[in-house]
Amino acid sequence: MAYKMLELSFKDVIGGTLSYSAGLLEGGTVTAGQGGAGYASFLFQLGLKGLDIGLQDTPYGNVTGIAVDGFGAKGAYDSYKFVTQLNGNSMFGGVNAQRSFSNGVQGVTGAAGAVRVPGIVTGLNVGVAAISLPFDMYNTFSQFRQAYDSRLGEDKQNEKFVDGIGSLGSTFMDAGIIASVIPGGQTVAVVLVVTGGVLWAGSRLVKWANKASGGALNRGISTVREGIGKAVGWMKSIFS
């Protein structure tokens, strides 16, 4: 619980604030209503994630979990859109570095002043990924470790294995966003984000399909988990 609250405080509160700010800046001129609606959505997501932590291992946790994953799907799509936009420009961060937008503040002439902020949208998105990366890496390691913990039941091991695949996908997406600002790294960034998105989305589909079917996919998950475990063990034996 302590780790989950730490993750909520940094990854979701700080990272979410940066993401919200990036969305406002990318949108250009934003009305008070649009800004307020975006902030209300951010607070709703934050509250939903906090509620999901409190309802874990309860029947109600499935409801909040599906909603949280729904917002996660949007975040994955936003990551894909971000890196593909950068990949379409030969210059480092070309689109964002050259974008001008209105700051929405009326001057003495009554016209909104145009403000040029080189790379700020890119910087904010990279900041979000940099905050998320260590948490997603730790989650990947922790969940895969539990997936092969013999003290846990098979169903729980399978659940942790599927969650580990999802966290690995999130890690790839974080790494892809960071790689997108490295000169020449845009192509690698797209590959990382697409691969990560496929892993994350696939894990969510398997998780909820398995829950909805009452564990009908457990045998298949166990087969894959055990196969990967044997492959890793074989590789370890070679290098040991």
mmCIF file of N, CA, C and O in Angstrom, residues 5-48:
data_model
loop_
_atom_site.group_PDB
_atom_site.id
_atom_site.type_symbol
_atom_site.label_atom_id
_atom_site.label_comp_id
_atom_site.label_asym_id
_atom_site.label_seq_id
_atom_site.Cartn_x
_atom_site.Cartn_y
_atom_site.Cartn_z
ATOM 1 N N MET A 5 0.832 4.205 -2.878
ATOM 2 C CA MET A 5 0.586 5.621 -2.603
ATOM 3 C C MET A 5 1.753 6.483 -3.081
ATOM 4 O O MET A 5 1.555 7.606 -3.544
ATOM 5 N N LEU A 6 2.984 5.950 -2.981
ATOM 6 C CA LEU A 6 4.152 6.667 -3.504
ATOM 7 C C LEU A 6 4.039 6.808 -5.017
ATOM 8 O O LEU A 6 4.304 7.878 -5.581
ATOM 9 N N GLU A 7 3.635 5.732 -5.665
ATOM 10 C CA GLU A 7 3.451 5.750 -7.120
ATOM 11 C C GLU A 7 2.362 6.747 -7.515
ATOM 12 O O GLU A 7 2.496 7.494 -8.484
ATOM 13 N N LEU A 8 1.278 6.759 -6.741
ATOM 14 C CA LEU A 8 0.192 7.700 -7.012
ATOM 15 C C LEU A 8 0.673 9.139 -6.878
ATOM 16 O O LEU A 8 0.344 10.002 -7.703
ATOM 17 N N SER A 9 1.482 9.405 -5.846
ATOM 18 C CA SER A 9 1.946 10.769 -5.578
ATOM 19 C C SER A 9 2.873 11.288 -6.664
ATOM 20 O O SER A 9 2.777 12.459 -7.064
ATOM 21 N N PHE A 10 3.762 10.453 -7.145
ATOM 22 C CA PHE A 10 4.749 10.908 -8.121
ATOM 23 C C PHE A 10 4.289 10.673 -9.563
ATOM 24 O O PHE A 10 4.184 11.617 -10.349
ATOM 25 N N LYS A 11 4.006 9.418 -9.888
ATOM 26 C CA LYS A 11 3.671 9.089 -11.278
ATOM 27 C C LYS A 11 2.353 9.725 -11.701
ATOM 28 O O LYS A 11 2.253 10.301 -12.792
ATOM 29 N N ASP A 12 1.354 9.650 -10.851
ATOM 30 C CA ASP A 12 0.023 10.105 -11.252
ATOM 31 C C ASP A 12 -0.212 11.585 -10.947
ATOM 32 O O ASP A 12 -0.787 12.293 -11.775
ATOM 33 N N VAL A 13 0.221 12.065 -9.785
ATOM 34 C CA VAL A 13 -0.006 13.476 -9.450
ATOM 35 C C VAL A 13 0.953 14.373 -10.231
ATOM 36 O O VAL A 13 0.534 15.254 -10.985
ATOM 37 N N ILE A 14 2.260 14.136 -10.075
ATOM 38 C CA ILE A 14 3.244 15.000 -10.744
ATOM 39 C C ILE A 14 3.250 14.746 -12.242
ATOM 40 O O ILE A 14 3.184 15.679 -13.051
ATOM 41 N N GLY A 15 3.327 13.460 -12.632
ATOM 42 C CA GLY A 15 3.326 13.139 -14.052
ATOM 43 C C GLY A 15 2.036 13.569 -14.729
ATOM 44 O O GLY A 15 2.055 14.090 -15.848
ATOM 45 N N GLY A 16 0.910 13.385 -14.040
ATOM 46 C CA GLY A 16 -0.366 13.796 -14.602
ATOM 47 C C GLY A 16 -0.475 15.293 -14.775
ATOM 48 O O GLY A 16 -1.064 15.787 -15.743
ATOM 49 N N THR A 17 0.101 16.043 -13.843
ATOM 50 C CA THR A 17 0.092 17.508 -13.941
ATOM 51 C C THR A 17 0.906 17.970 -15.150
ATOM 52 O O THR A 17 0.485 18.867 -15.893
ATOM 53 N N LEU A 18 2.058 17.351 -15.352
ATOM 54 C CA LEU A 18 2.878 17.691 -16.519
ATOM 55 C C LEU A 18 2.153 17.348 -17.814
ATOM 56 O O LEU A 18 2.193 18.114 -18.785
ATOM 57 N N SER A 19 1.485 16.201 -17.833
ATOM 58 C CA SER A 19 0.748 15.793 -19.017
ATOM 59 C C SER A 19 -0.401 16.750 -19.305
ATOM 60 O O SER A 19 -0.655 17.110 -20.453
ATOM 61 N N TYR A 20 -1.099 17.172 -18.263
ATOM 62 C CA TYR A 20 -2.195 18.137 -18.420
ATOM 63 C C TYR A 20 -1.672 19.457 -18.977
ATOM 64 O O TYR A 20 -2.263 20.052 -19.882
ATOM 65 N N SER A 21 -0.520 19.901 -18.460
ATOM 66 C CA SER A 21 0.079 21.150 -18.936
ATOM 67 C C SER A 21 0.486 21.041 -20.396
ATOM 68 O O SER A 21 0.278 21.960 -21.185
ATOM 69 N N ALA A 22 1.058 19.887 -20.771
ATOM 70 C CA ALA A 22 1.460 19.678 -22.160
ATOM 71 C C ALA A 22 0.254 19.725 -23.082
ATOM 72 O O ALA A 22 0.308 20.285 -24.179
ATOM 73 N N GLY A 23 -0.865 19.162 -22.629
ATOM 74 C CA GLY A 23 -2.073 19.180 -23.436
ATOM 75 C C GLY A 23 -2.593 20.584 -23.659
ATOM 76 O O GLY A 23 -3.046 20.934 -24.758
ATOM 77 N N LEU A 24 -2.522 21.426 -22.629
ATOM 78 C CA LEU A 24 -2.963 22.814 -22.767
ATOM 79 C C LEU A 24 -2.074 23.578 -23.744
ATOM 80 O O LEU A 24 -2.563 24.317 -24.605
ATOM 81 N N LEU A 25 -0.764 23.392 -23.608
ATOM 82 C CA LEU A 25 0.170 24.105 -24.474
ATOM 83 C C LEU A 25 0.038 23.653 -25.923
ATOM 84 O O LEU A 25 0.100 24.466 -26.845
ATOM 85 N N GLU A 26 -0.160 22.359 -26.107
ATOM 86 C CA GLU A 26 -0.287 21.842 -27.468
ATOM 87 C C GLU A 26 -1.580 22.324 -28.116
ATOM 88 O O GLU A 26 -1.658 22.512 -29.322
ATOM 89 N N GLY A 27 -2.605 22.556 -27.295
ATOM 90 C CA GLY A 27 -3.875 23.003 -27.834
ATOM 91 C C GLY A 27 -3.884 24.439 -28.289
ATOM 92 O O GLY A 27 -4.798 24.865 -28.992
ATOM 93 N N GLY A 28 -2.862 25.208 -27.884
ATOM 94 C CA GLY A 28 -2.814 26.617 -28.277
ATOM 95 C C GLY A 28 -3.747 27.441 -27.419
ATOM 96 O O GLY A 28 -3.702 27.404 -26.202
ATOM 97 N N THR A 29 -4.627 28.220 -28.059
ATOM 98 C CA THR A 29 -5.576 29.043 -27.325
ATOM 99 C C THR A 29 -6.616 28.145 -26.661
ATOM 100 O O THR A 29 -7.319 27.387 -27.330
ATOM 101 N N VAL A 30 -6.711 28.227 -25.354
ATOM 102 C CA VAL A 30 -7.625 27.385 -24.592
ATOM 103 C C VAL A 30 -8.555 28.279 -23.783
ATOM 104 O O VAL A 30 -8.104 29.171 -23.072
ATOM 105 N N THR A 31 -9.839 28.048 -23.910
ATOM 106 C CA THR A 31 -10.803 28.833 -23.140
ATOM 107 C C THR A 31 -10.809 28.364 -21.695
ATOM 108 O O THR A 31 -10.311 27.278 -21.367
ATOM 109 N N ALA A 32 -11.393 29.180 -20.826
ATOM 110 C CA ALA A 32 -11.478 28.818 -19.413
ATOM 111 C C ALA A 32 -12.279 27.532 -19.239
ATOM 112 O O ALA A 32 -11.951 26.673 -18.395
ATOM 113 N N GLY A 33 -13.339 27.376 -20.048
ATOM 114 C CA GLY A 33 -14.144 26.169 -19.966
ATOM 115 C C GLY A 33 -13.375 24.929 -20.358
ATOM 116 O O GLY A 33 -13.476 23.880 -19.714
ATOM 117 N N GLN A 34 -12.568 25.036 -21.423
ATOM 118 C CA GLN A 34 -11.777 23.895 -21.871
ATOM 119 C C GLN A 34 -10.716 23.531 -20.833
ATOM 120 O O GLN A 34 -10.481 22.359 -20.552
ATOM 121 N N GLY A 35 -10.071 24.570 -20.294
ATOM 122 C CA GLY A 35 -9.060 24.324 -19.280
ATOM 123 C C GLY A 35 -9.660 23.679 -18.041
ATOM 124 O O GLY A 35 -9.089 22.749 -17.460
ATOM 125 N N GLY A 36 -10.826 24.179 -17.625
ATOM 126 C CA GLY A 36 -11.491 23.618 -16.451
ATOM 127 C C GLY A 36 -11.942 22.186 -16.670
ATOM 128 O O GLY A 36 -11.825 21.343 -15.781
ATOM 129 N N ALA A 37 -12.440 21.895 -17.863
ATOM 130 C CA ALA A 37 -12.885 20.535 -18.174
ATOM 131 C C ALA A 37 -11.707 19.567 -18.167
ATOM 132 O O ALA A 37 -11.812 18.445 -17.668
ATOM 133 N N GLY A 38 -10.577 20.025 -18.722
ATOM 134 C CA GLY A 38 -9.394 19.182 -18.725
ATOM 135 C C GLY A 38 -8.893 18.913 -17.323
ATOM 136 O O GLY A 38 -8.485 17.793 -16.995
ATOM 137 N N TYR A 39 -8.940 19.940 -16.468
ATOM 138 C CA TYR A 39 -8.475 19.771 -15.093
ATOM 139 C C TYR A 39 -9.422 18.874 -14.315
ATOM 140 O O TYR A 39 -8.992 18.066 -13.488
ATOM 141 N N ALA A 40 -10.731 18.998 -14.573
ATOM 142 C CA ALA A 40 -11.708 18.123 -13.914
ATOM 143 C C ALA A 40 -11.473 16.669 -14.312
ATOM 144 O O ALA A 40 -11.581 15.763 -13.473
ATOM 145 N N SER A 41 -11.146 16.445 -15.591
ATOM 146 C CA SER A 41 -10.845 15.095 -16.048
ATOM 147 C C SER A 41 -9.605 14.544 -15.353
ATOM 148 O O SER A 41 -9.568 13.373 -14.954
ATOM 149 N N PHE A 42 -8.587 15.401 -15.198
ATOM 150 C CA PHE A 42 -7.360 14.993 -14.510
ATOM 151 C C PHE A 42 -7.656 14.606 -13.063
ATOM 152 O O PHE A 42 -7.192 13.571 -12.572
ATOM 153 N N LEU A 43 -8.452 15.418 -12.366
ATOM 154 C CA LEU A 43 -8.793 15.122 -10.980
ATOM 155 C C LEU A 43 -9.629 13.849 -10.874
ATOM 156 O O LEU A 43 -9.473 13.062 -9.931
ATOM 157 N N PHE A 44 -10.521 13.646 -11.850
ATOM 158 C CA PHE A 44 -11.343 12.437 -11.852
ATOM 159 C C PHE A 44 -10.470 11.199 -11.996
ATOM 160 O O PHE A 44 -10.656 10.201 -11.282
ATOM 161 N N GLN A 45 -9.508 11.250 -12.921
ATOM 162 C CA GLN A 45 -8.613 10.113 -13.112
ATOM 163 C C GLN A 45 -7.800 9.856 -11.852
ATOM 164 O O GLN A 45 -7.592 8.697 -11.453
ATOM 165 N N LEU A 46 -7.346 10.925 -11.216
ATOM 166 C CA LEU A 46 -6.549 10.793 -10.004
ATOM 167 C C LEU A 46 -7.371 10.145 -8.898
ATOM 168 O O LEU A 46 -6.910 9.227 -8.209
ATOM 169 N N GLY A 47 -8.603 10.628 -8.724
ATOM 170 C CA GLY A 47 -9.471 10.048 -7.717
ATOM 171 C C GLY A 47 -9.810 8.594 -8.011
ATOM 172 O O GLY A 47 -9.888 7.756 -7.103
ATOM 173 N N LEU A 48 -10.006 8.290 -9.284
ATOM 174 C CA LEU A 48 -10.324 6.923 -9.690
ATOM 175 C C LEU A 48 -9.175 5.979 -9.373
ATOM 176 O O LEU A 48 -9.382 4.853 -8.888
#
